[in-house]
Amino acid sequence: MERQLIKYLLASAQPADKVLLKGWIRTKRDSKEFSFLEINDGSCMSNIQVLAERSLSNYEEIEKLKTGSSISVKGRLVESPAQGQRFEIKAEEVEIYGPAPEDYPLQKKRHSMEFLREIAHLRPRTNTFGAVFRVRNKLSFAVHEFFQKNDFLHVHSPIITASDCEGAGEMFQVTTLDLKNIRVSEGRPDFTDDFFGRQANLTVSGQLEAELFATAFDRVYTFGPTFRAENSNTSRHLAEFWMIEPEIAFAGLQENMRLAEDFLKYIFRYCLENCSEDMKFFNDRIQPGIIDNLEAIISSEFEALSYTEAVSILMQSGEKFEYPVKWGADLQSEHERYLTEKKFGKPVIVTDYPKEIKAFYMRLNEDNKTVRAMDVLVPGVGEIIGGSEREYRYEVLVSRMKESGLNPEDYWWYLDTRKYGTVPHAGFGLGFERAVQFITGMQNIRDVIPFPRTPKNAAF
Ligand code: ATP
Ligand code: MN
C-alpha cells in the first residue's frame, strides 16, 4: 500500500478509506482502553488523530510512546466524533520507528523564538516553523515562476569572486593559506601563494555578473546565497542570506520600478493563494491583519517619490528621530518606517539618492548630484529592495569608479560591456528573507532562514 500525506488525506479522503501514513507524534492522550495520537508529517499545518486501541498487538509499546516519536500507521478513516476535525484514523497496525524520550525539548507549551533558535535542528517540527518553511518554499517557487513566465533567463552567478561589487568591504575572505604561517611580502600576505593566486571573497551580490548576462540575454535574474560580514546585529540582517537580482536591458528606472512592483505583488498573491492554511496561522498567531494588509497592497499602487521629497517630508513631520534628517545623509530604518507606516501606509519607492551614499554603478542624473537609485520600502520591514538604473556611459562610469576609490583596470571585463554595444539597463536586489519576513509577519530575520548565520553564530 502506498503511503499518503496528511495534506491530501484531509482534502480528499472518504470514510472507510484504507490509509497508510507516517509521521511524528505531536501530542498523545491515554485512557484505559485506548490512546489518541496526534500525528504530523510536515505536509501541512494540520495533524491527524489516530485512535490506537488496546487490542493492537504492540499496544504496550504504543502506550509508552511520547511526543516526538516517529511512527507508521495503517488503518481506516472514520468520521471523528471530536470537534474541529472531520476524520480520524482507526489504527490496525502501528509500527514504531524511533521513540523519543521524556527530554524531547518540544513539549506542548509555548516556546520563545529565542529558545527555539537554540534548537534550530528541531524547530522545523513546530507549527510556527513548519508554516515559515512551507511559505519560504512556495515563495521561492513563485520567484522562479514569475521570471520564467516573463522570459527572464536564470543565471547562476559565482559564489566565490575576486571583485567587490559594492566597493564597500565587509566581505568574507576565502583562502587556503595556512593562517598560522603566511608568507608576507612588503608587509602584506602574499596572495600568489593562495588558491586563486589572488585575494578572493564570498560574493556580496551577483549584480555585476547579471549585468554581463543582460547584455546578451536582455532579461536575466540570479537567485543565490549572498554573504556580508557587516557586524549589524539587527532583526533584518544576516551574514548569509539569499538574494534575487533581476537585470533588464533596454530599460531605465521607470521599467525597473514597474518590474519591482509587479514582481512583489505576484509573489505576495502566490503565497496567499497557495499557502492559505499557513497564512491563516500567521494572521491568527503572529501578526493579526497580515492577510488584509497583503491584499490591500496587491490591489493598490505603490507610492513613488524622490529622496529629496522624502527628506522634506521627514523634516516637516514633526517627529523626533534618533538620527537627524538632512539632505545627503542615508535614510535610517526609523525614517523608512515613518514613510511607509505613518505617512503613506503602504510600500514606498524612494528614488534619486545623493551619489555619495550609493554605489558607483548607478546612473548619474543631469544634476550631477543624484543617481537613479530606487529603494522599495515596506511597512514593518523597511528596505526590502535596493536597485537602480545603471551607468551605461563608458566615460562617466570610469570617472565614478575613480571617485569611489576603485581601480578601473580591475573591472576591465565590466567596462567592456560599456565599450561594446552598451545599452541602458537597470535592475534590483530583493533580499529573499526580508520578503519572507514581510509575508509572514515574523519579527526576526533569524526565524525565516533554516540555519541563520550572524555575528558569533554559525551553529548547526
Ligand atoms: P540595508 O541598508 O538594509 O543594510 P543595503 O542597502 O545594504 O540594505 P543592498 O546592498 O541594496 O542592501 O542589498 C539589496 C537587498 O538585499 C536589500 O534591499 C535587502 O533586502 C537585502 N539585504 C541587504 N543586506 C542584507 C543582510 N545583511 N541580510 C539580509 N538581507 C539583506
Ligand atoms: Mn546593508
XYZ file of C-alpha atoms and ligand atoms in Angstrom:
492
model
C 0.000 0.000 0.000
C 1.239 3.444 -0.858
C 1.950 5.956 1.825
C -0.202 9.105 1.953
C 0.417 12.640 3.099
C -1.909 14.225 5.647
C -2.409 17.213 3.348
C -4.135 15.010 0.755
C -5.885 12.822 3.294
C -7.638 15.826 4.755
C -8.526 17.265 1.382
C -9.976 14.298 -0.420
C -10.429 11.284 1.812
C -13.701 9.430 2.332
C -14.767 7.454 5.398
C -13.702 3.803 5.371
C -10.740 4.531 3.048
C -7.718 2.462 3.881
C -4.729 4.627 4.753
C -1.029 4.373 5.437
C 0.712 7.383 6.880
C 3.992 8.134 8.589
C 4.953 10.981 10.846
C 5.806 12.272 14.294
C 3.645 12.350 17.396
C 2.763 15.910 18.373
C 0.649 15.002 21.420
C -0.835 11.928 22.982
C -3.714 11.233 25.359
C -4.296 7.888 27.013
C -7.344 6.332 28.552
C -7.919 2.847 29.910
C -8.853 1.247 26.627
C -7.074 3.319 24.001
C -4.640 6.127 23.128
C -5.177 9.123 20.901
C -2.067 10.092 18.936
C -1.904 13.413 17.097
C 0.350 12.898 14.085
C 2.027 15.497 11.886
C 4.054 14.720 8.780
C 5.092 18.237 7.753
C 2.948 18.246 4.612
C 0.603 20.783 6.198
C -0.148 22.533 9.467
C -2.928 20.126 10.467
C -2.388 16.988 12.463
C -4.480 13.894 12.088
C -5.711 11.982 15.093
C -5.007 8.276 15.360
C -7.042 6.039 17.601
C -4.937 3.138 18.869
C -6.913 0.535 20.816
C -5.692 -1.899 23.452
C -6.429 -4.771 21.116
C -3.390 -3.859 18.965
C -0.677 -6.484 19.360
C 2.047 -3.992 20.372
C -0.212 -1.768 22.486
C 2.145 -1.983 25.451
C 4.843 -0.206 23.432
C 2.399 2.241 21.851
C 1.180 3.211 25.292
C 4.722 4.204 26.274
C 5.284 6.463 23.236
C 5.900 10.132 23.922
C 5.760 13.388 21.986
C 8.373 13.451 19.238
C 8.307 9.714 18.443
C 8.118 8.622 14.824
C 5.615 6.010 13.715
C 3.857 4.480 10.766
C 0.121 3.843 10.933
C -2.038 1.548 8.832
C -5.768 1.777 9.317
C -9.100 3.123 8.190
C -10.545 6.607 8.154
C -13.569 7.058 10.345
C -15.681 10.161 10.970
C -14.361 11.809 14.043
C -16.641 12.476 16.981
C -14.141 15.091 18.180
C -14.684 18.757 17.426
C -12.672 20.552 14.756
C -11.760 17.575 12.600
C -13.668 15.531 10.081
C -11.675 12.363 10.235
C -9.550 10.302 12.472
C -7.745 7.069 11.780
C -8.665 3.862 13.490
C -5.325 2.099 13.589
C -4.997 -1.536 12.545
C -1.215 -1.571 12.749
C 1.250 0.830 14.341
C 4.919 0.456 13.550
C 7.376 2.341 15.733
C 10.453 3.803 14.055
C 12.009 5.857 16.789
C 10.616 6.578 20.221
C 11.540 9.920 21.788
C 12.427 10.001 25.456
C 10.973 12.362 28.019
C 13.633 15.059 27.477
C 12.377 15.898 23.946
C 12.558 19.697 24.057
C 9.370 20.420 22.110
C 6.761 19.614 24.698
C 3.324 21.089 24.313
C 3.792 24.597 25.595
C 4.688 27.882 24.020
C 8.395 28.316 23.499
C 10.099 31.638 22.894
C 11.665 32.290 19.488
C 15.000 32.744 21.275
C 14.796 29.282 22.816
C 13.764 27.738 19.503
C 16.794 29.319 17.818
C 18.977 27.342 20.215
C 17.378 24.163 18.925
C 17.294 25.108 15.257
C 17.733 21.426 14.400
C 14.338 20.619 15.962
C 12.347 23.811 15.454
C 11.101 22.802 11.965
C 8.841 20.368 13.840
C 6.841 23.189 15.445
C 3.706 24.784 13.997
C 5.363 28.171 13.540
C 8.462 26.930 11.762
C 6.525 24.387 9.757
C 4.492 27.296 8.407
C 7.563 29.510 7.872
C 9.435 26.941 5.834
C 6.445 25.886 3.776
C 5.822 29.539 2.892
C 9.527 30.061 2.159
C 9.434 27.077 -0.175
C 6.401 28.359 -2.098
C 7.834 31.849 -2.254
C 10.999 30.529 -3.851
C 8.929 28.702 -6.441
C 6.871 31.850 -7.083
C 10.052 33.832 -7.773
C 11.101 31.404 -10.493
C 7.585 31.186 -11.885
C 7.280 34.959 -12.206
C 10.556 35.338 -14.065
C 10.149 32.252 -16.215
C 6.675 33.376 -17.304
C 8.173 36.726 -18.259
C 11.061 35.296 -20.309
C 13.871 36.011 -17.880
C 16.931 33.765 -18.018
C 18.133 32.356 -14.709
C 21.877 32.957 -14.243
C 23.893 31.091 -11.637
C 26.301 33.809 -10.603
C 29.511 32.725 -8.855
C 29.698 32.459 -5.087
C 33.441 32.980 -4.944
C 34.587 36.207 -6.513
C 37.616 38.421 -6.754
C 35.662 41.665 -7.138
C 33.898 43.722 -4.510
C 30.593 44.706 -6.065
C 29.623 47.379 -3.590
C 33.132 48.697 -3.177
C 32.266 48.603 0.492
C 34.460 45.960 2.098
C 32.508 43.859 4.591
C 33.439 40.663 2.790
C 34.332 37.186 3.934
C 37.685 36.150 2.601
C 38.143 32.741 1.014
C 41.616 31.317 1.376
C 43.591 28.095 1.544
C 46.600 29.889 3.056
C 47.755 28.475 6.363
C 46.795 31.373 8.623
C 49.386 30.328 11.208
C 52.155 30.510 8.659
C 51.692 33.157 5.976
C 54.456 34.392 3.699
C 54.491 38.159 3.889
C 55.880 40.386 1.194
C 56.039 44.153 1.566
C 54.031 43.949 4.789
C 51.084 42.126 3.190
C 50.220 38.454 2.836
C 51.498 37.130 -0.461
C 48.331 36.036 -2.228
C 50.231 34.488 -5.108
C 50.543 31.505 -2.737
C 46.757 31.386 -2.318
C 44.421 29.017 -4.156
C 43.358 31.527 -6.797
C 46.693 33.303 -6.872
C 44.951 36.436 -5.646
C 42.673 37.575 -2.881
C 39.196 36.061 -3.175
C 35.948 36.524 -1.295
C 32.415 35.279 -0.922
C 30.114 37.323 -3.102
C 28.129 40.261 -1.702
C 25.969 40.446 -4.829
C 25.581 38.795 -8.218
C 24.724 42.069 -9.878
C 27.823 42.670 -11.953
C 27.594 39.191 -13.440
C 23.852 39.668 -14.019
C 24.650 42.864 -15.911
C 27.073 40.981 -18.144
C 24.409 38.423 -18.976
C 21.741 41.084 -19.534
C 23.861 42.419 -22.379
C 23.396 39.039 -24.098
C 20.007 37.731 -22.970
C 18.136 41.005 -22.398
C 16.340 39.895 -19.218
C 18.013 37.782 -16.579
C 17.846 37.073 -12.871
C 20.015 35.467 -10.238
C 18.772 33.756 -7.101
C 21.557 32.688 -4.818
C 23.296 32.977 -1.481
C 24.979 36.257 -0.627
C 27.433 36.989 2.157
C 28.101 40.146 4.123
C 30.447 40.401 7.063
C 28.709 43.530 8.321
C 28.563 43.471 12.059
C 24.923 44.507 12.246
C 23.138 42.627 14.961
C 19.671 43.664 13.845
C 16.416 41.827 13.232
C 16.878 42.450 9.471
C 20.473 41.441 8.785
C 22.122 38.066 8.280
C 25.717 37.289 7.366
C 24.452 34.732 4.838
C 21.210 35.486 3.029
C 19.586 34.815 -0.327
C 19.154 37.483 -2.918
C 17.157 37.707 -6.122
C 18.655 40.074 -8.670
C 16.859 40.716 -11.951
C 18.531 42.837 -14.614
C 16.749 44.201 -17.689
C 18.337 45.635 -20.822
C 16.948 48.484 -22.955
C 15.265 49.810 -19.837
C 15.564 52.558 -17.272
C 14.330 53.450 -13.808
C 10.629 53.557 -14.761
C 10.638 49.997 -16.118
C 12.670 48.894 -13.122
C 10.134 50.336 -10.685
C 7.279 48.702 -12.548
C 9.095 45.364 -12.548
C 9.727 45.556 -8.801
C 6.080 46.364 -8.080
C 4.659 43.675 -10.386
C 7.110 41.126 -9.052
C 6.353 41.764 -5.384
C 2.606 41.711 -5.978
C 2.910 38.461 -7.901
C 4.828 36.617 -5.175
C 2.593 38.001 -2.404
C -0.514 36.853 -4.256
C 1.059 33.477 -4.928
C 1.562 32.911 -1.209
C -1.958 33.991 -0.298
C -3.378 31.608 -2.878
C -1.078 28.661 -2.288
C -0.371 28.793 1.442
C -3.797 29.629 2.809
C -3.646 27.364 5.855
C -0.213 28.658 6.882
C -1.142 32.267 6.128
C -4.190 31.911 8.358
C -1.843 30.784 11.123
C 0.343 33.890 10.679
C -2.761 36.035 10.640
C -4.123 34.480 13.856
C -0.933 33.944 15.818
C 1.951 36.051 14.526
C 0.668 39.294 13.027
C -3.056 39.984 13.193
C -4.342 41.587 9.989
C -1.475 40.458 7.788
C -3.726 38.844 5.170
C -5.783 42.029 4.770
C -2.570 44.060 4.571
C -1.176 41.898 1.796
C -4.440 42.001 -0.094
C -4.575 45.785 0.208
C -1.007 46.034 -1.087
C -1.723 43.774 -4.046
C -4.661 45.899 -5.135
C -3.182 49.350 -4.536
C -0.379 51.254 -6.203
C 2.973 51.736 -4.533
C 3.861 55.313 -3.632
C 6.839 56.750 -5.521
C 8.810 59.823 -4.528
C 12.342 61.153 -4.790
C 14.859 61.103 -1.962
C 14.717 64.908 -1.927
C 10.937 64.834 -1.468
C 11.276 62.148 1.203
C 13.766 64.269 3.133
C 11.485 67.279 3.081
C 8.503 65.182 4.249
C 10.624 63.815 7.103
C 11.867 67.274 8.093
C 8.318 68.622 8.180
C 6.937 65.587 10.008
C 7.447 66.975 13.488
C 8.680 63.504 14.565
C 11.558 63.126 16.996
C 14.047 60.869 15.193
C 17.104 59.400 16.848
C 19.139 60.159 13.711
C 18.581 63.686 12.400
C 17.320 64.023 8.843
C 19.372 66.058 6.461
C 19.867 66.079 2.716
C 22.925 63.965 1.930
C 22.594 61.503 4.814
C 21.297 57.981 4.270
C 17.753 57.201 5.400
C 17.752 55.222 8.631
C 15.288 52.495 9.368
C 13.228 54.828 11.610
C 12.872 57.240 8.656
C 11.915 54.457 6.279
C 9.318 53.216 8.736
C 7.843 56.666 9.181
C 7.356 56.953 5.414
C 5.767 53.522 4.884
C 3.886 53.107 8.145
C 2.797 56.593 9.170
C 2.886 58.813 6.127
C 1.677 56.541 3.311
C 0.590 53.284 4.954
C 1.838 51.216 2.020
C 5.011 50.309 0.121
C 7.033 53.323 -0.961
C 9.668 53.565 -3.688
C 12.268 56.231 -2.979
C 14.352 57.262 -5.991
C 17.247 59.530 -6.953
C 19.539 59.405 -3.919
C 22.663 61.537 -3.480
C 25.529 59.870 -5.335
C 27.789 59.914 -2.263
C 25.652 57.374 -0.421
C 25.119 54.985 -3.340
C 27.310 52.656 -5.384
C 29.468 53.704 -8.337
C 27.469 51.809 -10.964
C 24.265 53.820 -10.592
C 23.403 56.180 -13.410
C 24.268 59.783 -12.694
C 21.437 62.286 -13.133
C 21.775 65.571 -15.059
C 22.094 67.451 -11.763
C 25.445 65.677 -11.183
C 24.414 65.242 -7.550
C 21.965 62.371 -7.529
C 21.862 58.908 -9.075
C 18.973 56.886 -10.465
C 18.671 54.630 -7.454
C 15.468 53.163 -6.110
C 14.797 51.557 -2.749
C 11.493 49.821 -2.121
C 10.393 50.226 1.486
C 7.588 48.264 3.105
C 5.754 48.651 6.420
C 7.278 46.627 9.256
C 10.484 45.646 7.490
C 11.770 48.860 5.875
C 14.058 48.343 2.870
C 13.187 45.175 1.008
C 14.636 46.053 -2.410
C 17.608 48.149 -3.469
C 18.126 48.843 -7.162
C 18.969 51.350 -9.853
C 19.322 52.249 -13.467
C 22.974 51.509 -14.288
C 25.537 53.938 -15.591
C 25.971 52.727 -19.161
C 28.177 55.561 -20.452
C 31.775 54.383 -20.506
C 33.474 57.675 -19.603
C 31.081 58.547 -16.812
C 31.393 55.078 -15.320
C 35.193 55.249 -15.308
C 35.182 58.579 -13.542
C 32.597 57.382 -10.982
C 34.829 54.374 -10.270
C 37.810 56.584 -9.650
C 35.732 58.876 -7.418
C 34.738 55.813 -5.390
C 38.345 54.732 -4.969
C 38.152 51.748 -7.322
C 40.721 50.915 -9.915
C 39.020 50.714 -13.360
C 41.693 48.234 -14.509
C 40.359 45.683 -12.024
C 36.993 45.945 -13.713
C 38.116 45.774 -17.364
C 35.605 42.986 -18.048
C 32.734 45.014 -16.587
C 33.773 48.105 -18.514
C 33.841 46.055 -21.736
C 30.016 45.871 -21.616
C 30.014 49.671 -21.895
C 32.613 49.591 -24.622
C 30.977 47.008 -26.889
C 27.322 47.595 -27.641
C 26.372 49.278 -24.407
C 22.655 49.703 -23.603
C 20.671 51.451 -20.922
C 19.811 48.825 -18.342
C 18.532 48.525 -14.809
C 17.972 46.019 -12.059
C 17.497 45.455 -8.371
C 18.150 43.105 -5.479
C 15.417 41.662 -3.303
C 16.522 40.181 -0.004
C 14.665 36.881 -0.002
C 14.480 36.628 3.793
C 13.111 40.157 4.085
C 10.354 39.125 1.682
C 9.598 36.045 3.805
C 9.564 38.271 6.893
C 7.171 40.673 5.284
C 4.755 37.984 4.138
C 4.714 36.008 7.376
C 4.996 38.900 9.823
C 7.891 37.141 11.581
C 9.735 39.762 13.633
C 13.270 38.450 13.379
C 15.085 37.543 10.173
C 16.827 34.701 12.063
C 13.471 32.945 12.168
C 12.814 32.816 8.425
C 16.009 31.062 7.299
C 16.674 27.420 8.240
C 20.046 27.949 9.930
C 20.884 31.621 10.468
C 24.458 32.883 10.305
C 25.005 36.044 12.316
C 27.947 37.602 14.174
C 29.355 34.998 16.604
C 26.868 32.381 15.492
C 27.245 29.642 12.892
C 25.759 26.761 14.863
C 24.161 23.777 13.101
P 20.421 47.718 4.454
O 20.534 49.193 4.324
O 19.097 47.246 4.956
O 21.587 47.090 5.152
P 21.599 47.544 1.861
O 21.337 48.912 1.370
O 22.929 47.193 2.366
O 20.484 47.148 2.962
P 21.569 46.351 -0.778
O 23.036 46.305 -0.871
O 20.826 47.313 -1.596
O 21.138 46.489 0.752
O 21.017 44.850 -1.000
C 19.775 44.583 -1.635
C 18.789 43.929 -0.702
O 19.366 42.821 -0.014
C 18.304 44.822 0.419
O 17.252 45.634 -0.022
C 17.833 43.823 1.448
O 16.534 43.338 1.131
C 18.801 42.691 1.283
N 19.874 42.704 2.275
C 20.965 43.515 2.314
N 21.783 43.216 3.330
C 21.202 42.170 3.974
C 21.563 41.381 5.096
N 22.698 41.594 5.761
N 20.733 40.379 5.490
C 19.596 40.144 4.792
N 19.184 40.842 3.718
C 19.973 41.848 3.305
Mn 23.484 46.678 4.363
